[in-house]
Short mmCIF file of C-alpha atoms in Angstrom, two decimals:
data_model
loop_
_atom_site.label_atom_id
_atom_site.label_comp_id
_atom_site.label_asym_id
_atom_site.label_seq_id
_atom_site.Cartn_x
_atom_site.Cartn_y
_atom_site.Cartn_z
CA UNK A 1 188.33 166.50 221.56
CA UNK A 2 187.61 164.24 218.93
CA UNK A 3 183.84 165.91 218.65
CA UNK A 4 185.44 169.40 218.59
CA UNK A 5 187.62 168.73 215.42
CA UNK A 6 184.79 166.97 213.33
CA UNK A 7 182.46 170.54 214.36
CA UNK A 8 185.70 172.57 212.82
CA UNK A 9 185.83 170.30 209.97
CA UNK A 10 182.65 170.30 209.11
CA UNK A 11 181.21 173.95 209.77
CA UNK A 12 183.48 175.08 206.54
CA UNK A 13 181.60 172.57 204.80
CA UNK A 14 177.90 173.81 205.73
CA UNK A 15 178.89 177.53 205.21
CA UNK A 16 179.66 176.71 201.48
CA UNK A 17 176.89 174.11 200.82
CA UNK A 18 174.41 177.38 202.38
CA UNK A 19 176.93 179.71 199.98
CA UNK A 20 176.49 177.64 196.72
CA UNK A 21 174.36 180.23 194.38
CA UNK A 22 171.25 178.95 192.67
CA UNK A 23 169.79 179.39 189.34
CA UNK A 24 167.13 182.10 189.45
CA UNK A 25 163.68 180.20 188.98
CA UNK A 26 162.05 180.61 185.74
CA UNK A 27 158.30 181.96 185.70
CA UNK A 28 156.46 181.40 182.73
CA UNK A 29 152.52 181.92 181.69
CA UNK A 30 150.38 179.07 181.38
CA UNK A 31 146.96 180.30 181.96
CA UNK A 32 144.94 183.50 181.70
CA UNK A 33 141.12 183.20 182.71
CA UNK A 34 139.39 186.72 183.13
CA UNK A 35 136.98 186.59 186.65
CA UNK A 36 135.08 189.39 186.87
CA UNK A 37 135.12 192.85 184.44
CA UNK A 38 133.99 196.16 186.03
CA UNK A 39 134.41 199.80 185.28
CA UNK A 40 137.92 200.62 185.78
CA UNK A 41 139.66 197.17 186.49
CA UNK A 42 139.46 193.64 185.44
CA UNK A 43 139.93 190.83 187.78
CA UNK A 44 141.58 187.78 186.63
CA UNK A 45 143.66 184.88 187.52
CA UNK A 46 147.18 183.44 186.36
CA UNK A 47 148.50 180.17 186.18
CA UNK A 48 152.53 180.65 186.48
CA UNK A 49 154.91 178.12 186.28
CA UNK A 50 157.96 178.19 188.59
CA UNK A 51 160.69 175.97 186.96
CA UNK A 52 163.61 175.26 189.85
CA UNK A 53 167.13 174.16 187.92
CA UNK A 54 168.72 173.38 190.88
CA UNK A 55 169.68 169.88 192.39
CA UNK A 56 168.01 171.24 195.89
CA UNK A 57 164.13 171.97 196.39
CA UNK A 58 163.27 175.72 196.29
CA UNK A 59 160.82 177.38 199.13
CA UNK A 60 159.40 180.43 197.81
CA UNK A 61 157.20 182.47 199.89
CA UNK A 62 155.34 184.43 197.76
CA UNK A 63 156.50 186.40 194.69
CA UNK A 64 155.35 189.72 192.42
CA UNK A 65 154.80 189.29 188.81
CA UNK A 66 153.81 192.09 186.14
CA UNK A 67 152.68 190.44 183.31
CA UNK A 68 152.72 191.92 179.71
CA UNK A 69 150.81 191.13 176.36
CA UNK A 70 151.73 191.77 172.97
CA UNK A 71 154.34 194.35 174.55
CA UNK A 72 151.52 196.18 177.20
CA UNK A 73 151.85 195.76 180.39
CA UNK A 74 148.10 194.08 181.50
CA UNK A 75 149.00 193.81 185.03
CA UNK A 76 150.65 192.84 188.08
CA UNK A 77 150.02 189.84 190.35
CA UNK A 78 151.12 188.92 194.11
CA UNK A 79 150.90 186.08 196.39
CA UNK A 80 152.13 185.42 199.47
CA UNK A 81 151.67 181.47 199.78
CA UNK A 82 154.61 179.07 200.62
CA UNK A 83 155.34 177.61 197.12
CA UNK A 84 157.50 174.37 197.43
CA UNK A 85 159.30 173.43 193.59
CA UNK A 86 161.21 170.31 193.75
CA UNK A 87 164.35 169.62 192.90
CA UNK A 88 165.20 169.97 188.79
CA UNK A 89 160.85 170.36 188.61
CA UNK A 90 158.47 172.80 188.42
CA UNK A 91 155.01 173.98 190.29
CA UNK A 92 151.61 175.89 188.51
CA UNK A 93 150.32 177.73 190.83
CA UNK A 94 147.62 180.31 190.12
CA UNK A 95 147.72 184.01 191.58
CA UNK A 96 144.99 186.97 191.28
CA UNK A 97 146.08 189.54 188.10
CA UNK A 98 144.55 193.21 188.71
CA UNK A 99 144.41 194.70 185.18
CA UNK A 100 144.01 198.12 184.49
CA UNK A 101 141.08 198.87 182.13
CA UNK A 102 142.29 202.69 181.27
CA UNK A 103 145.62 201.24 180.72
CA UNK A 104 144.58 198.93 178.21
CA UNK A 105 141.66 200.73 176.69
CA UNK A 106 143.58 201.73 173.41
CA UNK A 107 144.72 198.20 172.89
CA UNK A 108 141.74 195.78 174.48
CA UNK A 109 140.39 195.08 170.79
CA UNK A 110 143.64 193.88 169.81
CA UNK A 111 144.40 192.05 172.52
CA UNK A 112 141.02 190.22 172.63
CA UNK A 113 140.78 189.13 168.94
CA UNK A 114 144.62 188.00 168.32
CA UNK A 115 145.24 184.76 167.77
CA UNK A 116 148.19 184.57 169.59
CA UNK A 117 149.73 186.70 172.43
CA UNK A 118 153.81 187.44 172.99
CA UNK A 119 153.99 187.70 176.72
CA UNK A 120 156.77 188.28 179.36
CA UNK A 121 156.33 187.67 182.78
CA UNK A 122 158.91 190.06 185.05
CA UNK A 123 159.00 188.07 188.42
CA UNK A 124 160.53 188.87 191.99
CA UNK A 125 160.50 185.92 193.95
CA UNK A 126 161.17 185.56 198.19
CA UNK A 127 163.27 182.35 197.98
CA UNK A 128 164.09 180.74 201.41
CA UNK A 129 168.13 179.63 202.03
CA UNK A 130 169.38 178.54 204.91
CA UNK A 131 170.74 182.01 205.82
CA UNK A 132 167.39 183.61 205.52
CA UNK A 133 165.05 184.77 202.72
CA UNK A 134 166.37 186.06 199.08
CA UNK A 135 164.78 187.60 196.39
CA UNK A 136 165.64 186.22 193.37
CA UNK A 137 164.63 188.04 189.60
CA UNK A 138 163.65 186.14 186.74
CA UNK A 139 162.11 187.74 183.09
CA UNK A 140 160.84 185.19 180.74
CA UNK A 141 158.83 185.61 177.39
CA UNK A 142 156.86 183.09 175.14
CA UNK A 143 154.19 183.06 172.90
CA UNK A 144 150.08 181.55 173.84
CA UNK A 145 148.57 180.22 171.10
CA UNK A 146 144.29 181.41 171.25
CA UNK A 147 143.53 179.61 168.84
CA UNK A 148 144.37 176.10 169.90
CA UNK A 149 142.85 176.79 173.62
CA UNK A 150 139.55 178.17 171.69
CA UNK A 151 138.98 174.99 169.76
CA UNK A 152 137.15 172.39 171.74
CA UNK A 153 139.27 169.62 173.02
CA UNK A 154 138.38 166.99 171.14
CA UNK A 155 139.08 169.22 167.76
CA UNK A 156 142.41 169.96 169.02
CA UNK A 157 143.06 166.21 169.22
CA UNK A 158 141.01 164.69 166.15
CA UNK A 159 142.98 164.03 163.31
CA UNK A 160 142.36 165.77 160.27
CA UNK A 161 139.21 165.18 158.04
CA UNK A 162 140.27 162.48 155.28
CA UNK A 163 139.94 163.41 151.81
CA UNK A 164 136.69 162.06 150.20
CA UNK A 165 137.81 159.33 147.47
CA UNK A 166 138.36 160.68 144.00
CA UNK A 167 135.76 159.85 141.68
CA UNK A 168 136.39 159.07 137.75
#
């Protein structure tokens, strides 16, 4: 009897901890290497952050991202791998980006020789809860700076050239 009336009290308690709505992840870009250019497309791989809010681990399995640059959308990348982001963390993980070559044709010069690119990343991610799988939305924009991942690492970090002493 005793067992009976701890399972009553208690099943209440698991439907709402299952029930308790999560923050959306956040996707942002941190990489953009181009793999291989042919006719019509250009293969090349991102490196997306997924930033979890929550007190609780996230499983996501697998997401779809369409990236934009400089307000044109480049591309769209999938993935189907079990991503785990831990608790109040965040995971890189890096995905294959199909990008148009037609679609970008107008705009490739641009995009190629600006020092920095505005980007948003529109994300759909399969999140797993304990009542089955959700997707969850996310948009999030932010600027790459070219210019600092151009420069060679050790420039980036030097300090900057002393003046020569002034001479009367």
């Amino acid at each position: 009897m005793r067992l009976l009336a701890v399972g009553l009290v208690s099943l209440p308690l698991a439907a709402c901890a299952a029930l308790t709505p999560l923050v959306p992840p956040e996707v942002s870009l941190v990489d953009l290497e181009i793999s291989k250019v042919e006719l019509f497309e250009t293969a090349a791989v991102v490196a997306l952050r997924i930033s979890n809010e929550n007190p609780e681990p996230l499983t996501v399995e697998g997401g779809v991202f369409k990236i934009y640059l400089n307000g044109t959308r480049v591309g769209r990348a999938m993935g189907s791998e079990t991503i785990e982001v831990p608790r109040l963390g965040s995971a890189v993980h890096r995905f294959d980006l199909s990008v148009s070559n037609v679609a970008l044709a107008t705009r490739l010069i641009e995009l190629v020789e600006s020092p920095v690119l505005d980007y948003r990343v529109k994300s759909k991610l399969y999140v797993v809860r304990p009542y089955g799988t959700r997707r969850m939305g996310s948009v999030h924009e932010g600027r790459l700076d070219l210019d600092a991942r151009r420069r060679a690492p050790a420039e980036r970090l030097a300090p900057p050239p002393a003046e020569p002493p002034a001479t009367d």
